Short mmCIF file of C-alpha atoms (C1' of nucleotides) in Angstrom, two decimals:
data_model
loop_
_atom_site.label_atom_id
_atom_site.label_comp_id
_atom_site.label_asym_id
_atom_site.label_seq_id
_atom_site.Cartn_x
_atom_site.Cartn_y
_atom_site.Cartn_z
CA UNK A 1 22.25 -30.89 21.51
CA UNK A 2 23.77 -28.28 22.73
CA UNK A 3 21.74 -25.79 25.26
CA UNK A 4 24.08 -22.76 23.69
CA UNK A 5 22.22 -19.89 21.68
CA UNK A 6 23.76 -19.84 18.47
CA UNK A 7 22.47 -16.27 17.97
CA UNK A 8 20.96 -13.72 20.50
CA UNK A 9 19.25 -12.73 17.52
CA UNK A 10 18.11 -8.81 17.33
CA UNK A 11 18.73 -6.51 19.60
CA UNK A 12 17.22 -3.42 20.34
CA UNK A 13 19.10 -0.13 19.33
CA UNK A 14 19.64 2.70 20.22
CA UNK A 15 17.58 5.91 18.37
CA UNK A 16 20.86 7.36 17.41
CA UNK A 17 23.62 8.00 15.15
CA UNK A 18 25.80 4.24 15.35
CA UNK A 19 29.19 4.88 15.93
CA UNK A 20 30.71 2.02 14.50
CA UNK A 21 31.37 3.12 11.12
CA UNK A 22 30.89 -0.76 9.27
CA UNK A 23 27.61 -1.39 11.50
CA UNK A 24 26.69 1.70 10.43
CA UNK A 25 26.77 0.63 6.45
CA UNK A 26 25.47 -2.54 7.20
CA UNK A 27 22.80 -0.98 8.38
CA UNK A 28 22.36 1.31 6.36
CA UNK A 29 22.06 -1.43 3.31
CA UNK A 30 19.32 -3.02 5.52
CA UNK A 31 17.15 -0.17 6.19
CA UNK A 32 17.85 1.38 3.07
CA UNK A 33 16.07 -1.68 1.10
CA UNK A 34 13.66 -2.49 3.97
CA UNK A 35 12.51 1.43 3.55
CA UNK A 36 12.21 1.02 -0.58
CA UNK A 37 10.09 -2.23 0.40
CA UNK A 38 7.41 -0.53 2.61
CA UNK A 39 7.32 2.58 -0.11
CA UNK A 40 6.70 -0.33 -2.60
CA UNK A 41 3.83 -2.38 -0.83
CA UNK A 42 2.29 1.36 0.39
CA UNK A 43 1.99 1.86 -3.08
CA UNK A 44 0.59 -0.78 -4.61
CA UNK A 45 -1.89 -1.33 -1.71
CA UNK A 46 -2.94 1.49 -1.58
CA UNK A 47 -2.42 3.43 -5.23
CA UNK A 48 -0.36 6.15 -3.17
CA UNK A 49 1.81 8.04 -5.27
CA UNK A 50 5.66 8.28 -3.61
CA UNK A 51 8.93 10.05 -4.21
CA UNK A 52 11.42 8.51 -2.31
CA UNK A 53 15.18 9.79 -2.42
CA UNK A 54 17.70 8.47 -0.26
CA UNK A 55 21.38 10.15 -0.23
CA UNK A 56 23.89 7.58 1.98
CA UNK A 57 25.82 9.69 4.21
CA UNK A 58 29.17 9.15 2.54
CA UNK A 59 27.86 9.52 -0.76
CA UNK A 60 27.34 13.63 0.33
CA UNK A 61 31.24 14.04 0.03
CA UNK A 62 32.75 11.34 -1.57
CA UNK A 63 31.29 9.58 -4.68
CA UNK A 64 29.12 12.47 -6.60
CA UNK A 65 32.25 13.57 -8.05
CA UNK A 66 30.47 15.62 -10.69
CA UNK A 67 27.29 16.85 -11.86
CA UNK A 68 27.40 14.23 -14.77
CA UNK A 69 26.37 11.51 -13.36
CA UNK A 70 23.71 13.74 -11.41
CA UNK A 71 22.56 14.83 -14.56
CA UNK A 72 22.50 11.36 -16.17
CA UNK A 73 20.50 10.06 -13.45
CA UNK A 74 18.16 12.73 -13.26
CA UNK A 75 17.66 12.57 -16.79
CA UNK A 76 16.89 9.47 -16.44
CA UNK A 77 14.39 9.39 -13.46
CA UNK A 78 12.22 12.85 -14.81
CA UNK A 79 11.78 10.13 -18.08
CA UNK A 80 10.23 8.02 -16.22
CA UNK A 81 8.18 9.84 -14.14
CA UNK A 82 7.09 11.41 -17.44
CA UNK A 83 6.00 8.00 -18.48
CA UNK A 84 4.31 7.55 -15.53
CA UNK A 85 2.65 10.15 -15.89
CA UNK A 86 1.70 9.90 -18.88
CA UNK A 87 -0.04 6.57 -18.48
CA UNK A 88 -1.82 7.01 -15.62
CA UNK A 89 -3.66 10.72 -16.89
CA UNK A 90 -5.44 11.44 -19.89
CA UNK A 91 -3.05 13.09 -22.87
CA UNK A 92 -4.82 12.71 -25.89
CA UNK A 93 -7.10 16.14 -24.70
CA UNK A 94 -6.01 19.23 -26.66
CA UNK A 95 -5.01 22.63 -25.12
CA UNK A 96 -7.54 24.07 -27.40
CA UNK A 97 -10.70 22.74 -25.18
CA UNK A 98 -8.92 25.40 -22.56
CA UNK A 99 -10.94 29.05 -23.33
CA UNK A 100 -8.12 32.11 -23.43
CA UNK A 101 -8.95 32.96 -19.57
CA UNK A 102 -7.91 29.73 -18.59
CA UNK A 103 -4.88 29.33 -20.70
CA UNK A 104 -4.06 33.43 -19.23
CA UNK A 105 -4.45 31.55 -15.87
CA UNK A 106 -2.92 28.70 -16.55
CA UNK A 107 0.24 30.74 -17.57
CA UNK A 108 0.13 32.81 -15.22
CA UNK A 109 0.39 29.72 -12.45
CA UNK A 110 3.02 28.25 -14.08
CA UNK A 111 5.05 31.83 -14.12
CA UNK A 112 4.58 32.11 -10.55
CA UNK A 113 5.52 28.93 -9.48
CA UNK A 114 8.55 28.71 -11.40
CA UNK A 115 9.39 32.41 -9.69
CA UNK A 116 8.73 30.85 -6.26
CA UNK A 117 11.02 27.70 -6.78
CA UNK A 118 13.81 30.16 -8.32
CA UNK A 119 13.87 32.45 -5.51
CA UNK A 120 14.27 29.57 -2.93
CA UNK A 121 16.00 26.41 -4.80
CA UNK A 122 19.06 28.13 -6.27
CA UNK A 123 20.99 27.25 -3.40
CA UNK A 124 19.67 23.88 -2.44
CA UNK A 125 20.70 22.37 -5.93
CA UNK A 126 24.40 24.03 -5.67
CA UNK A 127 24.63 22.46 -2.45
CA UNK A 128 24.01 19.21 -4.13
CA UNK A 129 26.03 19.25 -6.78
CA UNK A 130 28.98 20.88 -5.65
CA UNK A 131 29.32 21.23 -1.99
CA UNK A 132 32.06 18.48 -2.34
CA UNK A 133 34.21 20.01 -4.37
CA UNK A 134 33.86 23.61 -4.74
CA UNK A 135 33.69 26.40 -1.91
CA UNK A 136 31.97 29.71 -2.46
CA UNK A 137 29.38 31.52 -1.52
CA UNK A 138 26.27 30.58 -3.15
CA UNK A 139 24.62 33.83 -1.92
CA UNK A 140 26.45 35.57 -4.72
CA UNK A 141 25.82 33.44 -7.32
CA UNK A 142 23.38 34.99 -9.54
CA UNK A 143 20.82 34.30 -6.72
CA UNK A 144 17.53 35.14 -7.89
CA UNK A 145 17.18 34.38 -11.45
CA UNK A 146 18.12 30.41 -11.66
CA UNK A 147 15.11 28.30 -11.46
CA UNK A 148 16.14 25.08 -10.54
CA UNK A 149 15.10 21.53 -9.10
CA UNK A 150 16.11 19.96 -6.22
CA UNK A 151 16.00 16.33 -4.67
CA UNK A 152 15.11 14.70 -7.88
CA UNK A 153 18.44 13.21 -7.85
CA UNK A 154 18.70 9.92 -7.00
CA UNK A 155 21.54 7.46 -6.45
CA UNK A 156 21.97 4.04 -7.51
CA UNK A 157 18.54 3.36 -8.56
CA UNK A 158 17.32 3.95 -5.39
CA UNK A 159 14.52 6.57 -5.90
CA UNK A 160 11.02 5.35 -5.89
CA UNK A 161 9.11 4.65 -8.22
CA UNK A 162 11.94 2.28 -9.80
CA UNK B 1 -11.84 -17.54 31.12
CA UNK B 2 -13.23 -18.46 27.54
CA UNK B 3 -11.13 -19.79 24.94
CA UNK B 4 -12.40 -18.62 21.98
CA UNK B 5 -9.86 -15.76 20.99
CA UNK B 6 -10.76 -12.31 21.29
CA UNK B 7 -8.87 -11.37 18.40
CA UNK B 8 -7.25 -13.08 14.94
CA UNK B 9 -4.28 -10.87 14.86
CA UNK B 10 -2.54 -9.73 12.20
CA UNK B 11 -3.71 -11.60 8.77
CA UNK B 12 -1.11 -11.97 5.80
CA UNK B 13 -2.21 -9.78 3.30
CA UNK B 14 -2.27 -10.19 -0.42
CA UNK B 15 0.49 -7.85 -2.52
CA UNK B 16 -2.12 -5.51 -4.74
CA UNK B 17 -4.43 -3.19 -4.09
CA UNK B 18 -7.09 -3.08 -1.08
CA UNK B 19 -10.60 -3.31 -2.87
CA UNK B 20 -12.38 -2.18 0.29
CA UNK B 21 -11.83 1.61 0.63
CA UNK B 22 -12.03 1.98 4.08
CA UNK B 23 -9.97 -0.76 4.76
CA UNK B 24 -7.55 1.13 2.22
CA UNK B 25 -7.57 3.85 4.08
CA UNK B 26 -6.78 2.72 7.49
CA UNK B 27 -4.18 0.41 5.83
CA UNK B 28 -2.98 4.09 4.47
CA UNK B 29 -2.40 6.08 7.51
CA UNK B 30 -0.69 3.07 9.37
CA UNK B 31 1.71 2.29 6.93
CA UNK B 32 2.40 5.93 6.16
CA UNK B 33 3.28 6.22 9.30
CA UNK B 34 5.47 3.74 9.40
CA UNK B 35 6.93 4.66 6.42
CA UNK B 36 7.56 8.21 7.82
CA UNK B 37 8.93 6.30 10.89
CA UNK B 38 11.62 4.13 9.32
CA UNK B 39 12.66 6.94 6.70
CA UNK B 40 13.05 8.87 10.36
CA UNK B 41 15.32 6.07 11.93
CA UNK B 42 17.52 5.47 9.09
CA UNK B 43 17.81 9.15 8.96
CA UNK B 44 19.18 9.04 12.26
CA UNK B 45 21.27 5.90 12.56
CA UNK B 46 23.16 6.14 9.20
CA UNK B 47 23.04 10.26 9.12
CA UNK B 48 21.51 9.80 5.83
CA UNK B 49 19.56 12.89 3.69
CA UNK B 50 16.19 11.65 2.68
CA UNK B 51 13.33 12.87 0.94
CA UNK B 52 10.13 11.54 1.56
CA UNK B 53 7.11 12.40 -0.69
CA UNK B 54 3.57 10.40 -0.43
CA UNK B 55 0.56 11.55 -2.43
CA UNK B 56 -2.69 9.95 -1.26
CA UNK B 57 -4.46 8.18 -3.69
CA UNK B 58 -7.47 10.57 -3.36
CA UNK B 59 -5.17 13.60 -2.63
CA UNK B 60 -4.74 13.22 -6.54
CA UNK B 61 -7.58 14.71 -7.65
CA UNK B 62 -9.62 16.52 -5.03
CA UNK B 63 -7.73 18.16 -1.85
CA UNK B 64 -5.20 19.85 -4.62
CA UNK B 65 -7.76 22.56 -5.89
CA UNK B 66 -5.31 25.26 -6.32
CA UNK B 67 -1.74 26.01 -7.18
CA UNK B 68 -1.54 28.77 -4.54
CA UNK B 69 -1.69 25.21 -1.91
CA UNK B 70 0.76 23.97 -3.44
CA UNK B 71 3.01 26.96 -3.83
CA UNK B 72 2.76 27.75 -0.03
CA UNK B 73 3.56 24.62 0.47
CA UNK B 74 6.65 23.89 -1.55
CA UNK B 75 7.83 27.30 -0.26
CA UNK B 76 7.76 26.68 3.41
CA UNK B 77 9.54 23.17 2.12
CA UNK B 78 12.01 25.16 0.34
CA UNK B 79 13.01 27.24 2.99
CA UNK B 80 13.38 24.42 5.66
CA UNK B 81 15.46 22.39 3.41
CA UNK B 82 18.02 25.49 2.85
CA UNK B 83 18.06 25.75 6.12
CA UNK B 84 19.00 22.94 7.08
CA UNK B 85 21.43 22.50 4.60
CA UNK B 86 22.86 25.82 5.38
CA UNK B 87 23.56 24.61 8.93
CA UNK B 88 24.90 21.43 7.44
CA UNK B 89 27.30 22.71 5.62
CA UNK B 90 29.73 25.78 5.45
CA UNK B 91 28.62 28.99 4.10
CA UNK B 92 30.83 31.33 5.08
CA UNK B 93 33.07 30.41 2.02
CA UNK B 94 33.19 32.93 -0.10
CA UNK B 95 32.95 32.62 -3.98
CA UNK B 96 36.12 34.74 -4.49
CA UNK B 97 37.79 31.27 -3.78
CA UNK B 98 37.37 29.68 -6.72
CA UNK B 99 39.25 30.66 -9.73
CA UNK B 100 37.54 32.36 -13.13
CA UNK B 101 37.73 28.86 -14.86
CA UNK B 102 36.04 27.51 -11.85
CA UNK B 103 33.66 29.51 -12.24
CA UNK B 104 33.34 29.30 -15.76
CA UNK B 105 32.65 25.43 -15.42
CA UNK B 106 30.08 26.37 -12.86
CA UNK B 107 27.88 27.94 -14.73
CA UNK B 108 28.11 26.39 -17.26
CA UNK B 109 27.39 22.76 -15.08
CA UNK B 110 24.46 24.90 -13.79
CA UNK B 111 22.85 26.15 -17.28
CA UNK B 112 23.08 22.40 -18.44
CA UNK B 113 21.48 20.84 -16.00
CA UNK B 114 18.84 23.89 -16.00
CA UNK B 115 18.51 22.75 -19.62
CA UNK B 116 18.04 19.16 -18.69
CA UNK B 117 15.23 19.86 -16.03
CA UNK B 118 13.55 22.00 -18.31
CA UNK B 119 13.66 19.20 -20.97
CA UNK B 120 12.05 16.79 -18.87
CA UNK B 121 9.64 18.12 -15.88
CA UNK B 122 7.52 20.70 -17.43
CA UNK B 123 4.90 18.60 -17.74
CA UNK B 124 4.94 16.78 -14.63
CA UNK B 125 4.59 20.25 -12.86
CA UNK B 126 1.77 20.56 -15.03
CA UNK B 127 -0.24 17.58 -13.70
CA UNK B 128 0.22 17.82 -10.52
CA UNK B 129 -0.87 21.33 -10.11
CA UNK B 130 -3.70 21.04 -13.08
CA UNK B 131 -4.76 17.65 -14.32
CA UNK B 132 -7.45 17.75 -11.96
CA UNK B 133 -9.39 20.54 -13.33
CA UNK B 134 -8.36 21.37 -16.79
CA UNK B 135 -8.10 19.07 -19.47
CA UNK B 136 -5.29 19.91 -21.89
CA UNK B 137 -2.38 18.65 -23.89
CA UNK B 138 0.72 19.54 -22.49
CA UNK B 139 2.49 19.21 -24.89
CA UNK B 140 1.80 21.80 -26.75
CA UNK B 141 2.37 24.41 -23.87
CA UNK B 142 5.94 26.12 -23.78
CA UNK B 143 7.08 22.25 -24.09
CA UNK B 144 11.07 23.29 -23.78
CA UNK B 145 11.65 26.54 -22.19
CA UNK B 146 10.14 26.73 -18.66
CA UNK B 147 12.54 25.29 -16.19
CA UNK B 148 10.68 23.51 -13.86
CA UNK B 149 10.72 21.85 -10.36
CA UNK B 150 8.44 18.64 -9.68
CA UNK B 151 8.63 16.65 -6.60
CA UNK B 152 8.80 19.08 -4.09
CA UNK B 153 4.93 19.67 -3.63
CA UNK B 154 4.77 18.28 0.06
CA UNK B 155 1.00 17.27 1.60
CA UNK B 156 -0.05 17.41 5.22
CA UNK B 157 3.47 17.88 6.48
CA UNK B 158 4.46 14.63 4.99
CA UNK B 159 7.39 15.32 2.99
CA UNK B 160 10.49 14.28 5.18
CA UNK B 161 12.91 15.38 6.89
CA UNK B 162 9.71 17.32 9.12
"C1'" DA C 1 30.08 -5.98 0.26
"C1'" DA C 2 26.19 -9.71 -0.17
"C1'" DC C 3 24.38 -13.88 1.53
"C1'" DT C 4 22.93 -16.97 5.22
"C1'" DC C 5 20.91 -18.22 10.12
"C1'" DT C 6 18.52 -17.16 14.37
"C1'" DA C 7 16.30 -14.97 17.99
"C1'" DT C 8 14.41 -11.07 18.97
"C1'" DT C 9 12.08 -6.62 18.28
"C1'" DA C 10 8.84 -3.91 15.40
"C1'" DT C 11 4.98 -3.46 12.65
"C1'" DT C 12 0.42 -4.09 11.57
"C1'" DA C 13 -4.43 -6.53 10.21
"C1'" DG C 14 -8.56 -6.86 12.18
"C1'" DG C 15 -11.46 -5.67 15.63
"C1'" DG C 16 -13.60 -2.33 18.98
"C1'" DC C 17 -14.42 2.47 20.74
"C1'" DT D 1 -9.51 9.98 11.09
"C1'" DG D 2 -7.32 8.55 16.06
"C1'" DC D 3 -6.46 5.45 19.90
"C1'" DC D 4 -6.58 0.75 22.14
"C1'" DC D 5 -5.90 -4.47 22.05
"C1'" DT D 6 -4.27 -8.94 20.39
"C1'" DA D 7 -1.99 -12.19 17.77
"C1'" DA D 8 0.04 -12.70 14.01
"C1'" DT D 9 3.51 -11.43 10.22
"C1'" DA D 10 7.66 -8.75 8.91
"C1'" DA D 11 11.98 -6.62 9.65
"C1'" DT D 12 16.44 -6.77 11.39
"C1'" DA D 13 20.89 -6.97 14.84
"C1'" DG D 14 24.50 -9.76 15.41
"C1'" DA D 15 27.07 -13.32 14.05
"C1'" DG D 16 29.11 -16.41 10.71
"C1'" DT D 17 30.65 -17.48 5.54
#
DNA sequence: AACTCTATTATTAGGGC
DNA sequence: TGCCCTAATAATAGAGT
């Protein structure tokens, strides 16, 4: 019967970066799930579509140690969006219901968007995958003709949808 | 000075989704927000990189009428991310620093993992920017050689980091 | 690191405007 | 939609194991 507190339970934080480096993981496991869990119920309450991709700040340096596992992981993650996808919409239409001006639009789109993502993505994906290892100037690296995808790579299962 | 209580409070809800639509889409902009909020705070505590995509469910197939939305969009995205990862990290590097075989394994990460993207996201692209207008198989469109980005396509200012 | 426990803070359902 | 209010549920900081 003691009139102790065995906790002082939570206490309120500060709104910035924690400087105590094994608080800082801890929390960072916490929020990390807690943040997965809200994306989860938002989505099934609400049949909202989210992309959720969480890098841990030591993972930017220290564990993607090449683009293998990136690549493995993305592989695996565009697959299942793909099935996803592919549930959800309608793929048993044909392409030939589309007349020739939409398919010459429909082209045409998909030309222009991939020229958009090229010009600007190039660098963001290099960053990525090789910040941590390599230096160089990724202005000089063939810098316009690289279409490329960025922040589909997640980490330890932890991009949503699982 | 009555007792009867002006409110309930907050009822436990049940895990699937609303059947009232405008209780949906209250339910929807709160918990977006909060969403947004605690991607924010774990963002700044932990100094984490996160990337934060929610479609709406009616977003899906109505407000996206175009691709030119959706290319404005992921452009503006596109440059704000390199931005920010340009002042992140160091670009005054230059690429004369790495050696030829460097190099060599460079590209050649970079072509493969073009390779792999192209593999899988063509056809996500594809529905997001089309499914709700033209009815086609996607299938059968350039299945394997258009390198493509998907995930990127931000709504509202609701992709994260802002 | 992952799990407990606890007390506290944070979020939010339901209502009104 | 957005904001307010209230009372409830949900998340989590700090500590121990």
């Amino acid at each position: 019967m003691s009139s102790e507190r065995k906790s002082q339970g939570r206490q309120k934080i500060e709104m910035k970066k924690m400087s105590n480096e094994s608080n800082l993981q801890v929390t960072f496991s916490r929020r990390r799930r807690g943040l997965f869990k809200k994306a989860s119920e938002l989505s099934t309450l609400c049949d909202a579509k989210i992309s959720l991709v969480v890098f841990s700040p030591s993972e930017k340096f220290t564990k993607i140690n090449n683009t293998l596992d990136i690549k493995k992981k993305l592989g695996d993650e565009l697959s299942h969006l793909r099935k996803e996808f592919e549930a959800q919409f309608c793929w048993t239409c044909s392409i030939d219901k589309m007349n020739w001006a939409q398919l010459e639009m429909f082209k045409k789109d998909l030309e222009e968007l991939r020229n958009l993502v090229a010009q600007h993505a190039i660098n963001l994906v290099i960053q990525d995958t090789h910040t941590q290892t390599l230096p160089f100037c990724v202005e000089s690296v063939s810098p316009s003709n690289i279409p490329f995808q960025h922040q589909l790579i997640p980490q330890q299962g932890q991009m949503f949808p699982p």
